[in-house]
Short mmCIF file of C-alpha atoms and ligand atoms in Angstrom, two decimals:
data_model
loop_
_atom_site.label_atom_id
_atom_site.label_comp_id
_atom_site.label_asym_id
_atom_site.label_seq_id
_atom_site.Cartn_x
_atom_site.Cartn_y
_atom_site.Cartn_z
CA MET A 29 0.00 0.00 0.00
CA THR A 30 1.38 3.45 -0.84
CA SER A 31 1.50 5.94 2.05
CA CYS A 32 -1.19 7.99 0.27
CA LYS A 33 -3.58 5.04 0.30
CA ARG A 34 -2.72 4.32 3.92
CA VAL A 35 -3.60 7.89 4.96
CA ALA A 36 -6.89 7.64 3.06
CA ALA A 37 -7.75 4.31 4.73
CA TRP A 38 -7.01 5.68 8.23
CA THR A 39 -9.05 8.81 7.49
CA VAL A 40 -12.06 6.70 6.50
CA ILE A 41 -11.71 4.53 9.62
CA GLY A 42 -11.31 7.66 11.82
CA LEU A 43 -14.35 9.39 10.36
CA THR A 44 -16.52 6.26 10.62
CA THR A 45 -15.53 5.76 14.26
CA ALA A 46 -16.30 9.42 15.03
CA ALA A 47 -19.72 9.15 13.35
CA LEU A 48 -20.55 5.97 15.28
CA LEU A 49 -19.46 7.62 18.55
CA VAL A 50 -21.69 10.64 17.92
CA ALA A 51 -24.68 8.42 16.97
CA GLY A 52 -24.04 6.21 20.02
CA SER A 53 -23.87 9.24 22.33
CA VAL A 54 -27.11 10.68 20.96
CA ILE A 55 -28.81 7.38 21.82
CA TYR A 56 -27.06 6.57 25.09
CA PHE A 57 -27.33 10.04 26.65
CA GLY A 58 -30.98 10.36 25.56
CA TRP A 59 -30.34 13.53 23.54
CA TYR A 60 -33.01 12.79 20.95
CA ASP A 61 -36.42 13.89 22.23
CA ILE A 62 -38.94 11.17 21.29
CA SER A 63 -41.93 12.94 22.93
CA ALA A 64 -44.94 13.49 20.68
CA THR A 65 -45.11 17.12 21.81
CA ARG A 66 -41.83 18.04 20.07
CA PRO A 67 -41.54 17.85 16.28
CA HIS A 68 -38.75 15.87 14.61
CA THR A 69 -35.78 17.94 13.48
CA ALA A 70 -36.02 18.98 9.81
CA ALA A 71 -33.31 16.47 8.84
CA VAL A 72 -34.99 13.52 10.58
CA ASN A 73 -38.36 14.55 9.11
CA GLN A 74 -36.89 14.63 5.62
CA LEU A 75 -35.28 11.23 6.13
CA ILE A 76 -38.57 9.68 7.31
CA GLU A 77 -40.64 11.25 4.52
CA THR A 78 -38.25 10.10 1.80
CA THR A 79 -38.05 6.59 3.29
CA LEU A 80 -41.88 6.42 3.39
CA ALA A 81 -42.30 7.74 -0.15
CA ARG A 82 -39.75 5.28 -1.62
CA SER A 83 -41.00 2.32 0.42
CA VAL A 84 -44.61 2.84 -0.70
CA SER A 85 -43.82 3.60 -4.32
CA VAL A 86 -41.66 0.47 -4.75
CA ARG A 87 -44.20 -1.83 -3.07
CA ALA A 88 -47.34 -0.40 -4.69
CA LYS A 89 -45.96 -0.39 -8.23
CA SER A 90 -47.40 -3.72 -9.36
CA ILE A 91 -50.84 -3.44 -7.72
CA ARG A 92 -53.66 -3.80 -10.25
CA VAL A 93 -56.35 -1.18 -9.67
CA PRO A 94 -59.96 -2.34 -10.21
CA ASP A 95 -62.80 -0.13 -11.51
CA LEU A 96 -63.40 2.51 -8.82
CA ASN A 97 -66.41 4.26 -10.33
CA ASP A 98 -69.32 2.10 -9.12
CA PRO A 99 -71.59 4.38 -7.01
CA ALA A 100 -72.60 1.47 -4.72
CA ASP A 101 -68.92 0.75 -3.93
CA ILE A 102 -68.27 4.44 -3.29
CA ARG A 103 -71.21 4.56 -0.85
CA ASP A 104 -69.97 1.43 0.95
CA GLY A 105 -66.56 3.07 1.08
CA PHE A 106 -68.11 6.12 2.73
CA GLY A 107 -69.67 3.90 5.44
CA LEU A 108 -66.30 2.27 6.16
CA PHE A 109 -64.52 5.64 6.11
CA ARG A 110 -66.99 7.03 8.65
CA ALA A 111 -66.69 3.93 10.84
CA HIS A 112 -62.89 3.62 10.81
CA CYS A 113 -61.01 6.65 9.44
CA VAL A 114 -62.69 9.98 10.17
CA GLN A 115 -61.85 9.65 13.90
CA CYS A 116 -58.17 10.21 13.12
CA HIS A 117 -58.08 11.89 9.71
CA GLY A 118 -61.16 14.13 9.93
CA ALA A 119 -63.18 15.06 6.80
CA PRO A 120 -64.44 18.27 5.18
CA GLY A 121 -65.84 20.26 8.11
CA VAL A 122 -65.23 17.42 10.59
CA ALA A 123 -62.41 17.53 13.17
CA PRO A 124 -60.58 14.37 14.27
CA GLU A 125 -61.24 13.01 17.77
CA PRO A 126 -59.22 14.71 20.54
CA TYR A 127 -56.84 11.73 20.96
CA ALA A 128 -55.92 11.91 17.27
CA LEU A 129 -54.86 15.54 17.66
CA GLY A 130 -52.09 14.31 19.97
CA LEU A 131 -50.55 11.96 17.41
CA ASN A 132 -47.11 12.76 15.97
CA PRO A 133 -46.93 12.51 12.99
CA ALA A 134 -50.41 14.02 12.75
CA PRO A 135 -52.78 12.01 10.52
CA ALA A 136 -52.76 13.66 7.07
CA SER A 137 -55.82 15.28 5.58
CA LEU A 138 -56.98 12.51 3.23
CA VAL A 139 -58.35 15.11 0.84
CA GLU A 140 -54.74 15.88 0.02
CA SER A 141 -53.53 12.25 -0.02
CA ALA A 142 -56.29 11.34 -2.48
CA HIS A 143 -54.97 14.09 -4.78
CA GLU A 144 -51.29 13.32 -4.48
CA ARG A 145 -51.09 9.54 -4.32
CA SER A 146 -52.06 6.93 -6.89
CA ALA A 147 -54.98 4.61 -6.07
CA GLY A 148 -52.54 1.68 -5.76
CA GLU A 149 -50.44 3.56 -3.21
CA VAL A 150 -53.48 4.54 -1.16
CA PHE A 151 -54.67 0.90 -1.21
CA TRP A 152 -51.24 -0.33 -0.07
CA LEU A 153 -51.02 2.28 2.74
CA ILE A 154 -54.47 1.40 4.10
CA ARG A 155 -53.90 -2.35 3.84
CA GLN A 156 -50.43 -2.44 5.37
CA GLY A 157 -50.47 0.55 7.76
CA ILE A 158 -47.31 2.54 8.59
CA LYS A 159 -44.82 1.57 11.29
CA MET A 160 -44.09 4.06 14.07
CA THR A 161 -47.05 6.29 13.23
CA GLY A 162 -50.57 5.77 14.51
CA MET A 163 -51.68 4.40 11.11
CA PRO A 164 -53.13 0.90 11.65
CA ALA A 165 -52.94 -1.94 9.11
CA TRP A 166 -56.48 -2.78 7.97
CA GLN A 167 -55.63 -6.05 6.24
CA TYR A 168 -56.81 -8.13 9.21
CA ARG A 169 -60.02 -6.15 9.71
CA LEU A 170 -61.26 -5.34 6.20
CA THR A 171 -61.34 -7.45 3.05
CA ASP A 172 -59.39 -6.24 0.01
CA GLY A 173 -62.77 -5.47 -1.62
CA GLN A 174 -63.73 -3.24 1.31
CA ILE A 175 -60.35 -1.47 1.19
CA TRP A 176 -60.87 -0.76 -2.53
CA ASP A 177 -64.31 0.69 -1.63
CA VAL A 178 -62.58 3.08 0.79
CA VAL A 179 -60.09 4.03 -1.96
CA ALA A 180 -63.02 4.63 -4.34
CA PHE A 181 -64.67 6.93 -1.78
CA MET A 182 -61.39 8.75 -1.14
CA ARG A 183 -61.26 9.69 -4.83
CA VAL A 184 -64.60 11.47 -4.39
CA LEU A 185 -63.65 13.03 -1.05
CA PRO A 186 -61.71 16.04 -2.47
CA THR A 187 -64.80 17.07 -4.44
CA LEU A 188 -67.04 17.26 -1.33
CA SER A 189 -67.70 20.55 0.45
CA PRO A 190 -68.41 20.41 4.20
CA THR A 191 -72.13 20.69 3.35
CA ASP A 192 -71.89 17.81 0.85
CA TYR A 193 -70.12 15.66 3.43
CA ARG A 194 -72.82 16.38 6.03
CA GLN A 195 -75.47 15.37 3.53
CA TRP A 196 -73.71 12.07 2.79
CA ASP A 197 -73.54 11.51 6.54
CA GLU A 198 -77.25 12.17 7.03
CA ARG A 199 -78.34 10.05 4.07
CA SER A 200 -76.23 6.98 4.79
CA PRO A 201 -77.53 4.54 7.36
CA GLN A 202 -75.05 3.75 10.15
CA PRO A 203 -73.33 0.51 9.16
CA THR A 204 -73.66 -2.42 11.53
CA PRO A 205 -70.16 -3.54 12.41
CA GLN A 206 -69.62 -6.95 10.89
CA ALA A 207 -66.86 -9.49 11.13
CA ILE A 208 -64.61 -9.79 8.12
CA PRO A 209 -66.38 -12.20 5.73
CA LEU A 210 -64.33 -15.29 5.11
CA ASP A 211 -63.83 -17.78 2.35
CA ALA A 212 -63.94 -21.37 3.60
CA PRO A 213 -61.10 -21.39 6.13
CA ARG A 214 -58.01 -23.30 5.04
CA ILE A 215 -55.84 -25.42 7.28
CA GLY A 216 -53.72 -23.42 9.76
CA ASN A 217 -50.39 -22.11 8.48
CA ALA A 218 -47.66 -21.39 11.04
CA MET A 219 -45.91 -18.71 8.96
CA ALA A 220 -49.16 -16.80 8.47
CA GLY A 221 -49.87 -17.23 12.19
CA ARG A 222 -46.55 -15.74 13.18
CA GLN A 223 -47.39 -12.65 11.13
CA ALA A 224 -51.03 -12.47 12.30
CA LEU A 225 -50.12 -12.42 15.97
CA GLN A 226 -48.44 -9.05 15.44
CA GLN A 227 -51.90 -7.76 14.61
CA TYR A 228 -53.72 -8.81 17.79
CA MET A 229 -51.51 -7.38 20.54
CA CYS A 230 -50.32 -10.84 21.68
CA VAL A 231 -46.83 -9.30 22.00
CA THR A 232 -48.02 -6.78 24.57
CA CYS A 233 -48.91 -9.53 27.07
CA HIS A 234 -46.82 -12.65 26.36
CA VAL A 235 -43.22 -13.73 26.04
CA ILE A 236 -43.14 -15.47 22.64
CA PRO A 237 -39.85 -17.10 21.60
CA ASP A 238 -38.23 -15.62 18.47
CA VAL A 239 -40.87 -12.88 18.13
CA VAL A 240 -39.20 -9.46 18.39
CA GLY A 241 -40.70 -7.28 21.12
CA ALA A 242 -42.69 -10.09 22.77
CA SER A 243 -41.19 -9.87 26.24
CA SER A 244 -44.09 -8.93 28.50
CA HIS A 245 -45.31 -10.95 31.49
CA VAL A 246 -48.96 -9.85 31.68
CA GLY A 247 -49.94 -13.39 30.65
CA PRO A 248 -47.92 -16.62 30.90
CA SER A 249 -44.92 -17.15 28.62
CA LEU A 250 -45.84 -19.06 25.47
CA ALA A 251 -42.45 -20.83 25.39
CA GLY A 252 -43.21 -24.54 25.36
CA ILE A 253 -46.97 -24.00 24.94
CA ALA A 254 -47.02 -26.84 22.38
CA ILE A 255 -46.08 -29.45 25.01
CA ARG A 256 -48.29 -28.17 27.84
CA PRO A 257 -51.27 -30.49 28.48
CA TYR A 258 -53.79 -27.72 29.24
CA ILE A 259 -54.64 -24.32 27.81
CA ALA A 260 -55.13 -21.77 30.62
CA GLY A 261 -55.61 -24.72 32.95
CA VAL A 262 -59.09 -25.50 31.61
CA LEU A 263 -58.95 -26.98 28.08
CA SER A 264 -56.97 -29.94 26.78
CA ASN A 265 -54.32 -28.62 24.41
CA THR A 266 -55.52 -29.61 20.91
CA PRO A 267 -55.30 -27.35 17.83
CA GLU A 268 -59.10 -27.09 17.74
CA ASN A 269 -59.28 -26.08 21.42
CA MET A 270 -56.47 -23.58 20.89
CA ARG A 271 -58.47 -22.01 18.05
CA ARG A 272 -61.53 -21.81 20.34
CA TRP A 273 -59.49 -20.28 23.17
CA LEU A 274 -57.94 -17.63 20.94
CA MET A 275 -61.31 -16.64 19.47
CA ALA A 276 -63.23 -16.38 22.76
CA PRO A 277 -61.15 -16.77 25.95
CA THR A 278 -63.76 -15.02 28.14
CA THR A 279 -66.49 -17.49 27.09
CA ILE A 280 -64.25 -20.46 27.86
CA LYS A 281 -62.96 -19.07 31.16
CA PRO A 282 -65.20 -16.28 32.47
CA GLY A 283 -63.25 -13.69 34.39
CA THR A 284 -59.94 -14.37 32.60
CA ALA A 285 -57.69 -11.36 32.01
CA MET A 286 -57.07 -12.40 28.39
CA PRO A 287 -59.57 -10.33 26.36
CA ASP A 288 -61.62 -11.41 23.34
CA LEU A 289 -59.62 -9.80 20.52
CA GLY A 290 -62.03 -10.30 17.60
CA ILE A 291 -59.73 -12.86 15.94
CA SER A 292 -61.13 -14.33 12.72
CA GLU A 293 -61.38 -18.11 12.44
CA GLN A 294 -58.62 -18.24 9.82
CA ASP A 295 -56.24 -16.09 11.86
CA ALA A 296 -56.96 -18.20 14.97
CA ARG A 297 -56.17 -21.40 13.03
CA ASP A 298 -52.94 -19.88 11.73
CA ILE A 299 -51.88 -18.62 15.17
CA ALA A 300 -52.70 -22.04 16.70
CA ALA A 301 -50.48 -23.66 14.04
CA PHE A 302 -47.67 -21.27 14.98
CA LEU A 303 -48.10 -21.96 18.71
CA LYS A 304 -47.81 -25.68 17.90
CA THR A 305 -44.19 -25.01 16.84
CA LEU A 306 -43.25 -23.62 20.27
CA SER A 307 -42.19 -26.87 21.88
CA ALA A 308 -39.01 -25.74 23.63
CA PRO A 309 -39.58 -24.53 27.20
CA ASP A 310 -37.72 -21.36 28.32
C1 LIG B 419 -55.59 5.85 15.03
C2 LIG B 419 -55.56 6.86 14.02
C3 LIG B 419 -55.74 6.47 12.57
C4 LIG B 419 -56.77 5.77 12.01
C5 LIG B 419 -57.98 5.17 12.71
C6 LIG B 419 -56.52 5.77 10.60
N1 LIG B 419 -55.37 6.43 10.31
FE1 LIG B 419 -54.54 6.68 8.48
N2 LIG B 419 -52.89 7.53 9.31
C7 LIG B 419 -52.75 7.80 10.64
C8 LIG B 419 -51.43 8.37 10.87
C9 LIG B 419 -50.87 8.82 12.20
C10 LIG B 419 -50.79 8.41 9.62
C11 LIG B 419 -49.33 8.82 9.36
C12 LIG B 419 -49.17 10.28 9.17
C13 LIG B 419 -49.54 10.60 7.78
O1 LIG B 419 -48.72 10.44 6.87
O2 LIG B 419 -50.70 10.98 7.59
C14 LIG B 419 -51.76 7.89 8.66
C15 LIG B 419 -51.52 7.80 7.29
C16 LIG B 419 -52.49 7.46 6.36
C17 LIG B 419 -52.33 7.54 4.92
C18 LIG B 419 -51.08 8.07 4.21
C19 LIG B 419 -51.22 9.55 4.15
C20 LIG B 419 -50.22 10.19 3.25
O3 LIG B 419 -50.61 10.57 2.15
O4 LIG B 419 -49.08 10.28 3.67
C21 LIG B 419 -53.50 7.13 4.35
C22 LIG B 419 -53.82 7.04 2.88
C23 LIG B 419 -54.39 6.78 5.45
N3 LIG B 419 -53.74 6.99 6.64
C24 LIG B 419 -55.68 6.33 5.27
C25 LIG B 419 -56.49 5.88 6.30
C26 LIG B 419 -57.77 5.26 6.09
C27 LIG B 419 -58.47 5.10 4.76
C28 LIG B 419 -58.24 4.91 7.33
C29 LIG B 419 -59.50 4.15 7.65
C30 LIG B 419 -59.65 2.85 7.04
C31 LIG B 419 -57.24 5.34 8.30
N4 LIG B 419 -56.20 5.92 7.64
C32 LIG B 419 -57.37 5.19 9.66
C33 LIG B 419 -53.68 7.57 11.65
C34 LIG B 419 -54.85 6.86 11.50
C1 LIG B 420 -54.17 -8.02 27.45
C2 LIG B 420 -53.25 -9.13 27.57
C3 LIG B 420 -53.33 -10.30 26.63
C4 LIG B 420 -53.37 -10.31 25.26
C5 LIG B 420 -53.45 -9.11 24.32
C6 LIG B 420 -53.29 -11.68 24.86
N1 LIG B 420 -53.23 -12.49 25.95
FE1 LIG B 420 -53.05 -14.52 25.96
N2 LIG B 420 -53.26 -14.54 27.94
C7 LIG B 420 -53.32 -13.44 28.77
C8 LIG B 420 -53.52 -13.87 30.14
C9 LIG B 420 -53.64 -12.95 31.35
C10 LIG B 420 -53.57 -15.28 30.11
C11 LIG B 420 -53.82 -16.22 31.28
C12 LIG B 420 -55.26 -16.62 31.15
C13 LIG B 420 -55.79 -17.50 32.24
O1 LIG B 420 -55.16 -18.50 32.58
O2 LIG B 420 -56.88 -17.17 32.69
C14 LIG B 420 -53.40 -15.65 28.70
C15 LIG B 420 -53.37 -16.97 28.26
C16 LIG B 420 -53.02 -17.36 26.99
C17 LIG B 420 -52.80 -18.71 26.57
C18 LIG B 420 -52.85 -19.94 27.46
C19 LIG B 420 -51.49 -20.04 28.07
C20 LIG B 420 -51.29 -21.21 28.99
O3 LIG B 420 -50.23 -21.23 29.62
O4 LIG B 420 -52.14 -22.07 29.08
C21 LIG B 420 -52.44 -18.67 25.25
C22 LIG B 420 -52.07 -19.83 24.35
C23 LIG B 420 -52.49 -17.29 24.84
N3 LIG B 420 -52.84 -16.53 25.94
C24 LIG B 420 -52.19 -16.84 23.58
C25 LIG B 420 -52.40 -15.52 23.16
C26 LIG B 420 -52.28 -15.10 21.80
C27 LIG B 420 -51.83 -15.95 20.64
C28 LIG B 420 -52.62 -13.78 21.78
C29 LIG B 420 -52.79 -12.88 20.58
C30 LIG B 420 -53.71 -13.39 19.60
C31 LIG B 420 -52.90 -13.38 23.15
N4 LIG B 420 -52.76 -14.46 23.95
C32 LIG B 420 -53.24 -12.10 23.53
C33 LIG B 420 -53.23 -12.13 28.37
C34 LIG B 420 -53.27 -11.69 27.06
#
């Protein structure tokens, strides 16, 4: 190596070490303010926005958009929007609920998103949700058809004045909340179950081996659940009983602290299949 190259190599190593030290100090000494009452710095905000824009655009590119002009679909989309979205995003002349005002990042006005984003991107964002914001994933609560209905309504949204929106509200009957309609459930799939349990707060109450963030002791650890003879001390541990437990713990054991989480039959089968793989005790 020539001395010139050696100097360059040491400079790169020195600069990298310095950058890592600064980043480490920011984290270790708690310099970055993560409170929702303080905005991100401009640089962090730019980084997050660009990451979001690129992530969505790459993933939504190949989505095929169906016909979004059917008035019946648009009306169904309005019902779903009113039931699930207006609380956080507001609508023409309608403010979000007080808790949504405290979110950081603040939920965007969807009038603007409908203008700026393609239908495929909006579909992807609603279906998948956005990490580290308050935006939920709707994939486990709405069918793809229902999500497209919401997208269809969102395309009409920018054309509605506050008076128009109020009229839609008055004319549409309140929807009765209904469980996600299912095709005939297929046999449980452990991989799908592992993903589904992120969507039902299991990680906030249980230690679950190999699941990142599942380290809470509100309920018993699920390590070794596959080889335990009983579920919650009351049911013999079969896949069918596990499905029943997950779908309605409070019916099976009144007074239990594990809540009914509205798990669909398919998701319960998948999660039961995943739990069947947890045979190693702690
Ligand atoms: C609990 C509050 C909450 C609910 C309920 C909610 N959202 Fe969101 N949403 C957010 C937050 C927070 C963001 C991220 C900040 C942002 O980019 O708007 C977001 C982002 C979005 C975006 C991306 C906005 C953009 O252009 O960057 C879309 C589209 C969206 N939400 C649609 C919906 C729809 C449709 C529903 C109802 C099915 C819904 N949201 C329900 C909080 C919520
Ligand atoms: C709010 C906290 C909470 C959430 C969320 C929760 N659980 Fe539980 N879970 C509990 C508690 C508490 C028990 C103990 C119940 C009892 O014995 O009465 C329990 C018991 C169980 C059991 C039986 C364990 C045993 O040792 O027999 C299983 C299996 C289980 N939960 C799986 C899940 C899965 C999977 C999810 C997500 C779909 C989930 N739980 C979500 C609190 C929770």
